[in-house]
């Protein structure tokens, strides 16, 4: 169950998304729900109220993801820099075990600069391991001691074989569409034809005519030629990855990394290529958190006075527990105040290793923000990893991390449709919701794009957490979590339950707080919290905030 959310939609859904996008302001997630009519964070409102004479401390947010384009025009000034390391001298100057880790580290490569792009799903890896034991055997021949593992083997086998079959069929379909698209642009002689070019183009091939009509309809509905082409190419890439890597039991990415994968204590592997070969997802996440504000370029991130540490952890496929644990420890040891983890999967064979890293972050007062996932399902402790509950004797334990925030997603509308249909939910396991649909942010090579997913909602919360930790540096991670959850804007309304067409539920049943994160209310609460404490370093007090402007109905 790979939850790295991709914009793989049908062309019709893509056109509908374009229509919705046109209705919401590009920066809707930073706007105010009471003044602007969208369920945004209130970011712009709080910056208007913060005193210009007081500046918060710099906060480091680690982005554990696919990589970050650290040279992006809107990110280069906010990247974390390891000042104890001399760039590109091939020496571990700061003796932290990682050579030339200037902007972070990658656990998905080797010292020669080769990088992992694709990986299997975790279920594929588990099936491959059990296949060596049980292939060709039937239930009657299995010993009592092996029956539980054999049952897992049969379950995983079904998932993988059905996945392989479905991926192969979809790949064949989109390969055909891509082939017709390639023929069409070659015949037109223009890789970005206008609507008039398309209407003027004539061909006797009815299949190409069918593709042409899809583009014409899409452009007339408000999309662009490049936008529609991008959906086709992304769909092709998506199913190619699924067919040839995600469900391929013979593919082994660790031959590239070169570590001793069985040694879960090994940590000094990888390379310093924090961008990597496919950093779109991580770059988008980084921009949401902290793209340079007020530079009149692209877009403004949520947090000012922030530094982005890139820790490459997530391939195109399922991340590995060993890498996740090492990435958390690297971030903690190198000064991260907040860790954003916009990834997840359906199995975790080495969860205790990840749990130990989460406990380490908790001990070191580092806040972890995690995306709830994009299956439109009720979250459980056995269908979503990593999670905040520590495993005990192979089962979810009662103890959980106090420094962990689980985030669901809302879209730009206020009303019954506001919960993003793809978002996972749970009244106890999801803490808050935040903007996560039609989110405009940075993408590689100085580009910007709208993406969607709880992957986008989590960095919203990470950005808000960074603001709190910047202006109220003595608040602990646990206190920041409590403030963010308590100060949400409560949604006392019925909404369409994610994953359904029209089933309505109270928004309060979707997450613990029953609300959407709001930075303005979080800062107000933080100011009141520190105002009651003696001996606390405070950059802001309750009296330092300018009054909130009155909203005229």
PDB file of N, CA and C in Angstrom, residues 362-423:
ATOM      1  N   UNK A 362      11.957  12.083  20.594  1.00  0.00           N
ATOM      2  CA  UNK A 362      11.157  12.550  21.724  1.00  0.00           C
ATOM      3  C   UNK A 362      12.057  12.969  22.883  1.00  0.00           C
ATOM      4  N   UNK A 363      13.080  12.166  23.174  1.00  0.00           N
ATOM      5  CA  UNK A 363      14.027  12.481  24.244  1.00  0.00           C
ATOM      6  C   UNK A 363      14.783  13.781  23.971  1.00  0.00           C
ATOM      7  N   UNK A 364      15.035  14.051  22.694  1.00  0.00           N
ATOM      8  CA  UNK A 364      15.795  15.241  22.305  1.00  0.00           C
ATOM      9  C   UNK A 364      14.889  16.434  21.990  1.00  0.00           C
ATOM     10  N   UNK A 365      13.600  16.309  22.286  1.00  0.00           N
ATOM     11  CA  UNK A 365      12.644  17.419  22.142  1.00  0.00           C
ATOM     12  C   UNK A 365      12.459  17.859  20.691  1.00  0.00           C
ATOM     13  N   UNK A 366      12.357  16.901  19.794  1.00  0.00           N
ATOM     14  CA  UNK A 366      12.126  17.190  18.379  1.00  0.00           C
ATOM     15  C   UNK A 366      10.704  16.761  18.019  1.00  0.00           C
ATOM     16  N   UNK A 367       9.964  17.652  17.393  1.00  0.00           N
ATOM     17  CA  UNK A 367       8.571  17.405  17.011  1.00  0.00           C
ATOM     18  C   UNK A 367       8.513  16.706  15.652  1.00  0.00           C
ATOM     19  N   UNK A 368       7.666  15.683  15.543  1.00  0.00           N
ATOM     20  CA  UNK A 368       7.500  14.936  14.292  1.00  0.00           C
ATOM     21  C   UNK A 368       6.090  15.167  13.749  1.00  0.00           C
ATOM     22  N   UNK A 369       6.024  15.549  12.473  1.00  0.00           N
ATOM     23  CA  UNK A 369       4.739  15.743  11.791  1.00  0.00           C
ATOM     24  C   UNK A 369       4.618  14.670  10.707  1.00  0.00           C
ATOM     25  N   UNK A 370       3.509  13.946  10.689  1.00  0.00           N
ATOM     26  CA  UNK A 370       3.350  12.829   9.754  1.00  0.00           C
ATOM     27  C   UNK A 370       2.033  12.921   9.001  1.00  0.00           C
ATOM     28  N   UNK A 371       2.082  12.648   7.701  1.00  0.00           N
ATOM     29  CA  UNK A 371       0.891  12.655   6.850  1.00  0.00           C
ATOM     30  C   UNK A 371       0.070  11.391   7.087  1.00  0.00           C
ATOM     31  N   UNK A 372      -1.249  11.560   7.161  1.00  0.00           N
ATOM     32  CA  UNK A 372      -2.142  10.443   7.501  1.00  0.00           C
ATOM     33  C   UNK A 372      -2.334   9.457   6.355  1.00  0.00           C
ATOM     34  N   UNK A 373      -2.039   9.866   5.116  1.00  0.00           N
ATOM     35  CA  UNK A 373      -2.196   8.959   3.980  1.00  0.00           C
ATOM     36  C   UNK A 373      -3.403   9.286   3.135  1.00  0.00           C
ATOM     37  N   UNK A 374      -3.435   8.722   1.946  1.00  0.00           N
ATOM     38  CA  UNK A 374      -4.372   9.147   0.901  1.00  0.00           C
ATOM     39  C   UNK A 374      -5.262   8.032   0.365  1.00  0.00           C
ATOM     40  N   UNK A 375      -5.707   7.142   1.244  1.00  0.00           N
ATOM     41  CA  UNK A 375      -6.541   6.032   0.798  1.00  0.00           C
ATOM     42  C   UNK A 375      -8.022   6.280   1.011  1.00  0.00           C
ATOM     43  N   UNK A 376      -8.387   7.436   1.607  1.00  0.00           N
ATOM     44  CA  UNK A 376      -9.779   7.686   1.932  1.00  0.00           C
ATOM     45  C   UNK A 376     -10.331   6.644   2.880  1.00  0.00           C
ATOM     46  N   UNK A 377      -9.494   6.226   3.837  1.00  0.00           N
ATOM     47  CA  UNK A 377      -9.868   5.131   4.738  1.00  0.00           C
ATOM     48  C   UNK A 377      -9.733   5.549   6.193  1.00  0.00           C
ATOM     49  N   UNK A 378     -10.393   4.768   7.040  1.00  0.00           N
ATOM     50  CA  UNK A 378     -10.226   4.917   8.474  1.00  0.00           C
ATOM     51  C   UNK A 378      -8.860   4.379   8.866  1.00  0.00           C
ATOM     52  N   UNK A 379      -8.031   5.215   9.440  1.00  0.00           N
ATOM     53  CA  UNK A 379      -6.683   4.839   9.820  1.00  0.00           C
ATOM     54  C   UNK A 379      -6.719   3.846  10.982  1.00  0.00           C
ATOM     55  N   UNK A 380      -5.843   2.856  10.932  1.00  0.00           N
ATOM     56  CA  UNK A 380      -5.678   1.946  12.059  1.00  0.00           C
ATOM     57  C   UNK A 380      -4.193   1.835  12.372  1.00  0.00           C
ATOM     58  N   UNK A 381      -3.865   1.140  13.422  1.00  0.00           N
ATOM     59  CA  UNK A 381      -2.464   0.956  13.794  1.00  0.00           C
ATOM     60  C   UNK A 381      -1.810  -0.185  13.035  1.00  0.00           C
ATOM     61  N   UNK A 382      -2.580  -0.844  12.155  1.00  0.00           N
ATOM     62  CA  UNK A 382      -2.006  -1.941  11.371  1.00  0.00           C
ATOM     63  C   UNK A 382      -2.103  -1.719   9.863  1.00  0.00           C
ATOM     64  N   UNK A 383      -2.599  -0.536   9.451  1.00  0.00           N
ATOM     65  CA  UNK A 383      -2.633  -0.265   8.000  1.00  0.00           C
ATOM     66  C   UNK A 383      -1.869   0.996   7.635  1.00  0.00           C
ATOM     67  N   UNK A 384      -1.153   1.554   8.601  1.00  0.00           N
ATOM     68  CA  UNK A 384      -0.458   2.807   8.335  1.00  0.00           C
ATOM     69  C   UNK A 384       0.842   2.881   9.145  1.00  0.00           C
ATOM     70  N   UNK A 385       1.956   2.893   8.438  1.00  0.00           N
ATOM     71  CA  UNK A 385       3.272   2.980   9.085  1.00  0.00           C
ATOM     72  C   UNK A 385       4.116   4.040   8.378  1.00  0.00           C
ATOM     73  N   UNK A 386       4.974   4.730   9.130  1.00  0.00           N
ATOM     74  CA  UNK A 386       5.140   4.643  10.579  1.00  0.00           C
ATOM     75  C   UNK A 386       3.955   5.274  11.307  1.00  0.00           C
ATOM     76  N   UNK A 387       3.798   4.923  12.567  1.00  0.00           N
ATOM     77  CA  UNK A 387       2.782   5.570  13.391  1.00  0.00           C
ATOM     78  C   UNK A 387       3.335   5.823  14.787  1.00  0.00           C
ATOM     79  N   UNK A 388       2.543   6.486  15.611  1.00  0.00           N
ATOM     80  CA  UNK A 388       3.061   6.954  16.900  1.00  0.00           C
ATOM     81  C   UNK A 388       2.982   5.936  18.020  1.00  0.00           C
ATOM     82  N   UNK A 389       2.343   4.791  17.797  1.00  0.00           N
ATOM     83  CA  UNK A 389       2.236   3.774  18.839  1.00  0.00           C
ATOM     84  C   UNK A 389       3.424   2.814  18.772  1.00  0.00           C
ATOM     85  N   UNK A 390       4.047   2.608  19.909  1.00  0.00           N
ATOM     86  CA  UNK A 390       5.235   1.752  19.955  1.00  0.00           C
ATOM     87  C   UNK A 390       4.828   0.286  20.015  1.00  0.00           C
ATOM     88  N   UNK A 391       5.473  -0.497  19.178  1.00  0.00           N
ATOM     89  CA  UNK A 391       5.148  -1.915  19.091  1.00  0.00           C
ATOM     90  C   UNK A 391       5.584  -2.658  20.350  1.00  0.00           C
ATOM     91  N   UNK A 392       4.768  -3.619  20.761  1.00  0.00           N
ATOM     92  CA  UNK A 392       5.093  -4.453  21.909  1.00  0.00           C
ATOM     93  C   UNK A 392       4.747  -5.900  21.578  1.00  0.00           C
ATOM     94  N   UNK A 393       5.757  -6.741  21.592  1.00  0.00           N
ATOM     95  CA  UNK A 393       5.591  -8.163  21.284  1.00  0.00           C
ATOM     96  C   UNK A 393       4.904  -8.372  19.939  1.00  0.00           C
ATOM     97  N   UNK A 394       5.304  -7.562  18.965  1.00  0.00           N
ATOM     98  CA  UNK A 394       4.803  -7.723  17.605  1.00  0.00           C
ATOM     99  C   UNK A 394       3.448  -7.120  17.339  1.00  0.00           C
ATOM    100  N   UNK A 395       2.867  -6.454  18.346  1.00  0.00           N
ATOM    101  CA  UNK A 395       1.548  -5.839  18.187  1.00  0.00           C
ATOM    102  C   UNK A 395       1.591  -4.379  18.633  1.00  0.00           C
ATOM    103  N   UNK A 396       0.629  -3.579  18.158  1.00  0.00           N
ATOM    104  CA  UNK A 396       0.608  -2.177  18.590  1.00  0.00           C
ATOM    105  C   UNK A 396       0.461  -2.077  20.102  1.00  0.00           C
ATOM    106  N   UNK A 397       1.348  -1.317  20.725  1.00  0.00           N
ATOM    107  CA  UNK A 397       1.282  -1.149  22.169  1.00  0.00           C
ATOM    108  C   UNK A 397       0.403   0.024  22.562  1.00  0.00           C
ATOM    109  N   UNK A 398       0.163   0.170  23.863  1.00  0.00           N
ATOM    110  CA  UNK A 398      -0.653   1.270  24.357  1.00  0.00           C
ATOM    111  C   UNK A 398       0.113   2.578  24.423  1.00  0.00           C
ATOM    112  N   UNK A 399       1.436   2.493  24.601  1.00  0.00           N
ATOM    113  CA  UNK A 399       2.243   3.702  24.712  1.00  0.00           C
ATOM    114  C   UNK A 399       2.475   4.312  23.340  1.00  0.00           C
ATOM    115  N   UNK A 400       2.429   5.638  23.291  1.00  0.00           N
ATOM    116  CA  UNK A 400       2.628   6.318  22.009  1.00  0.00           C
ATOM    117  C   UNK A 400       3.522   7.531  22.194  1.00  0.00           C
ATOM    118  N   UNK A 401       4.063   8.009  21.103  1.00  0.00           N
ATOM    119  CA  UNK A 401       4.960   9.160  21.125  1.00  0.00           C
ATOM    120  C   UNK A 401       4.174  10.428  21.435  1.00  0.00           C
ATOM    121  N   UNK A 402       4.690  11.235  22.334  1.00  0.00           N
ATOM    122  CA  UNK A 402       4.017  12.485  22.700  1.00  0.00           C
ATOM    123  C   UNK A 402       4.448  13.642  21.807  1.00  0.00           C
ATOM    124  N   UNK A 403       5.426  13.390  20.942  1.00  0.00           N
ATOM    125  CA  UNK A 403       5.968  14.446  20.065  1.00  0.00           C
ATOM    126  C   UNK A 403       5.519  14.269  18.616  1.00  0.00           C
ATOM    127  N   UNK A 404       4.415  13.599  18.402  1.00  0.00           N
ATOM    128  CA  UNK A 404       3.969  13.173  17.066  1.00  0.00           C
ATOM    129  C   UNK A 404       2.616  13.798  16.752  1.00  0.00           C
ATOM    130  N   UNK A 405       2.479  14.407  15.556  1.00  0.00           N
ATOM    131  CA  UNK A 405       1.198  14.945  15.094  1.00  0.00           C
ATOM    132  C   UNK A 405       0.838  14.284  13.762  1.00  0.00           C
ATOM    133  N   UNK A 406      -0.336  13.694  13.711  1.00  0.00           N
ATOM    134  CA  UNK A 406      -0.833  13.027  12.496  1.00  0.00           C
ATOM    135  C   UNK A 406      -1.823  13.959  11.801  1.00  0.00           C
ATOM    136  N   UNK A 407      -1.671  14.121  10.478  1.00  0.00           N
ATOM    137  CA  UNK A 407      -2.383  15.191   9.777  1.00  0.00           C
ATOM    138  C   UNK A 407      -3.223  14.676   8.603  1.00  0.00           C
ATOM    139  N   UNK A 408      -4.493  15.044   8.590  1.00  0.00           N
ATOM    140  CA  UNK A 408      -5.375  14.809   7.447  1.00  0.00           C
ATOM    141  C   UNK A 408      -5.501  16.068   6.606  1.00  0.00           C
ATOM    142  N   UNK A 409      -6.253  16.003   5.505  1.00  0.00           N
ATOM    143  CA  UNK A 409      -6.266  17.103   4.534  1.00  0.00           C
ATOM    144  C   UNK A 409      -7.666  17.629   4.251  1.00  0.00           C
ATOM    145  N   UNK A 410      -7.737  18.973   4.074  1.00  0.00           N
ATOM    146  CA  UNK A 410      -8.953  19.614   3.585  1.00  0.00           C
ATOM    147  C   UNK A 410      -8.663  20.294   2.252  1.00  0.00           C
ATOM    148  N   UNK A 411      -9.739  20.601   1.522  1.00  0.00           N
ATOM    149  CA  UNK A 411      -9.611  21.305   0.250  1.00  0.00           C
ATOM    150  C   UNK A 411     -10.040  22.764   0.421  1.00  0.00           C
ATOM    151  N   UNK A 412     -10.019  23.569  -0.636  1.00  0.00           N
ATOM    152  CA  UNK A 412     -10.277  25.011  -0.465  1.00  0.00           C
ATOM    153  C   UNK A 412     -11.709  25.412  -0.132  1.00  0.00           C
ATOM    154  N   UNK A 413     -12.636  24.470  -0.124  1.00  0.00           N
ATOM    155  CA  UNK A 413     -14.035  24.844   0.100  1.00  0.00           C
ATOM    156  C   UNK A 413     -14.395  24.778   1.580  1.00  0.00           C
ATOM    157  N   UNK A 414     -15.327  25.618   1.979  1.00  0.00           N
ATOM    158  CA  UNK A 414     -15.886  25.534   3.325  1.00  0.00           C
ATOM    159  C   UNK A 414     -17.310  25.013   3.201  1.00  0.00           C
ATOM    160  N   UNK A 415     -17.573  23.920   3.874  1.00  0.00           N
ATOM    161  CA  UNK A 415     -18.898  23.309   3.772  1.00  0.00           C
ATOM    162  C   UNK A 415     -18.792  21.801   3.789  1.00  0.00           C
ATOM    163  N   UNK A 416     -19.787  21.135   3.274  1.00  0.00           N
ATOM    164  CA  UNK A 416     -19.848  19.685   3.386  1.00  0.00           C
ATOM    165  C   UNK A 416     -18.774  18.965   2.570  1.00  0.00           C
ATOM    166  N   UNK A 417     -18.187  19.644   1.589  1.00  0.00           N
ATOM    167  CA  UNK A 417     -17.168  19.000   0.747  1.00  0.00           C
ATOM    168  C   UNK A 417     -15.738  19.300   1.197  1.00  0.00           C
ATOM    169  N   UNK A 418     -15.552  19.922   2.357  1.00  0.00           N
ATOM    170  CA  UNK A 418     -14.233  20.439   2.707  1.00  0.00           C
ATOM    171  C   UNK A 418     -13.206  19.358   3.036  1.00  0.00           C
ATOM    172  N   UNK A 419     -13.607  18.218   3.552  1.00  0.00           N
ATOM    173  CA  UNK A 419     -12.651  17.141   3.815  1.00  0.00           C
ATOM    174  C   UNK A 419     -12.221  16.538   2.485  1.00  0.00           C
ATOM    175  N   UNK A 420     -10.925  16.536   2.230  1.00  0.00           N
ATOM    176  CA  UNK A 420     -10.434  15.984   0.962  1.00  0.00           C
ATOM    177  C   UNK A 420     -10.855  14.528   0.846  1.00  0.00           C
ATOM    178  N   UNK A 421     -11.408  14.161  -0.312  1.00  0.00           N
ATOM    179  CA  UNK A 421     -11.972  12.824  -0.478  1.00  0.00           C
ATOM    180  C   UNK A 421     -10.928  11.726  -0.331  1.00  0.00           C
ATOM    181  N   UNK A 422      -9.664  12.059  -0.608  1.00  0.00           N
ATOM    182  CA  UNK A 422      -8.596  11.053  -0.536  1.00  0.00           C
ATOM    183  C   UNK A 422      -8.053  10.866   0.881  1.00  0.00           C
ATOM    184  N   UNK A 423      -8.341  11.793   1.784  1.00  0.00           N
ATOM    185  CA  UNK A 423      -7.667  11.817   3.086  1.00  0.00           C
ATOM    186  C   UNK A 423      -8.079  10.652   3.977  1.00  0.00           C
TER     187      UNK A 423
END
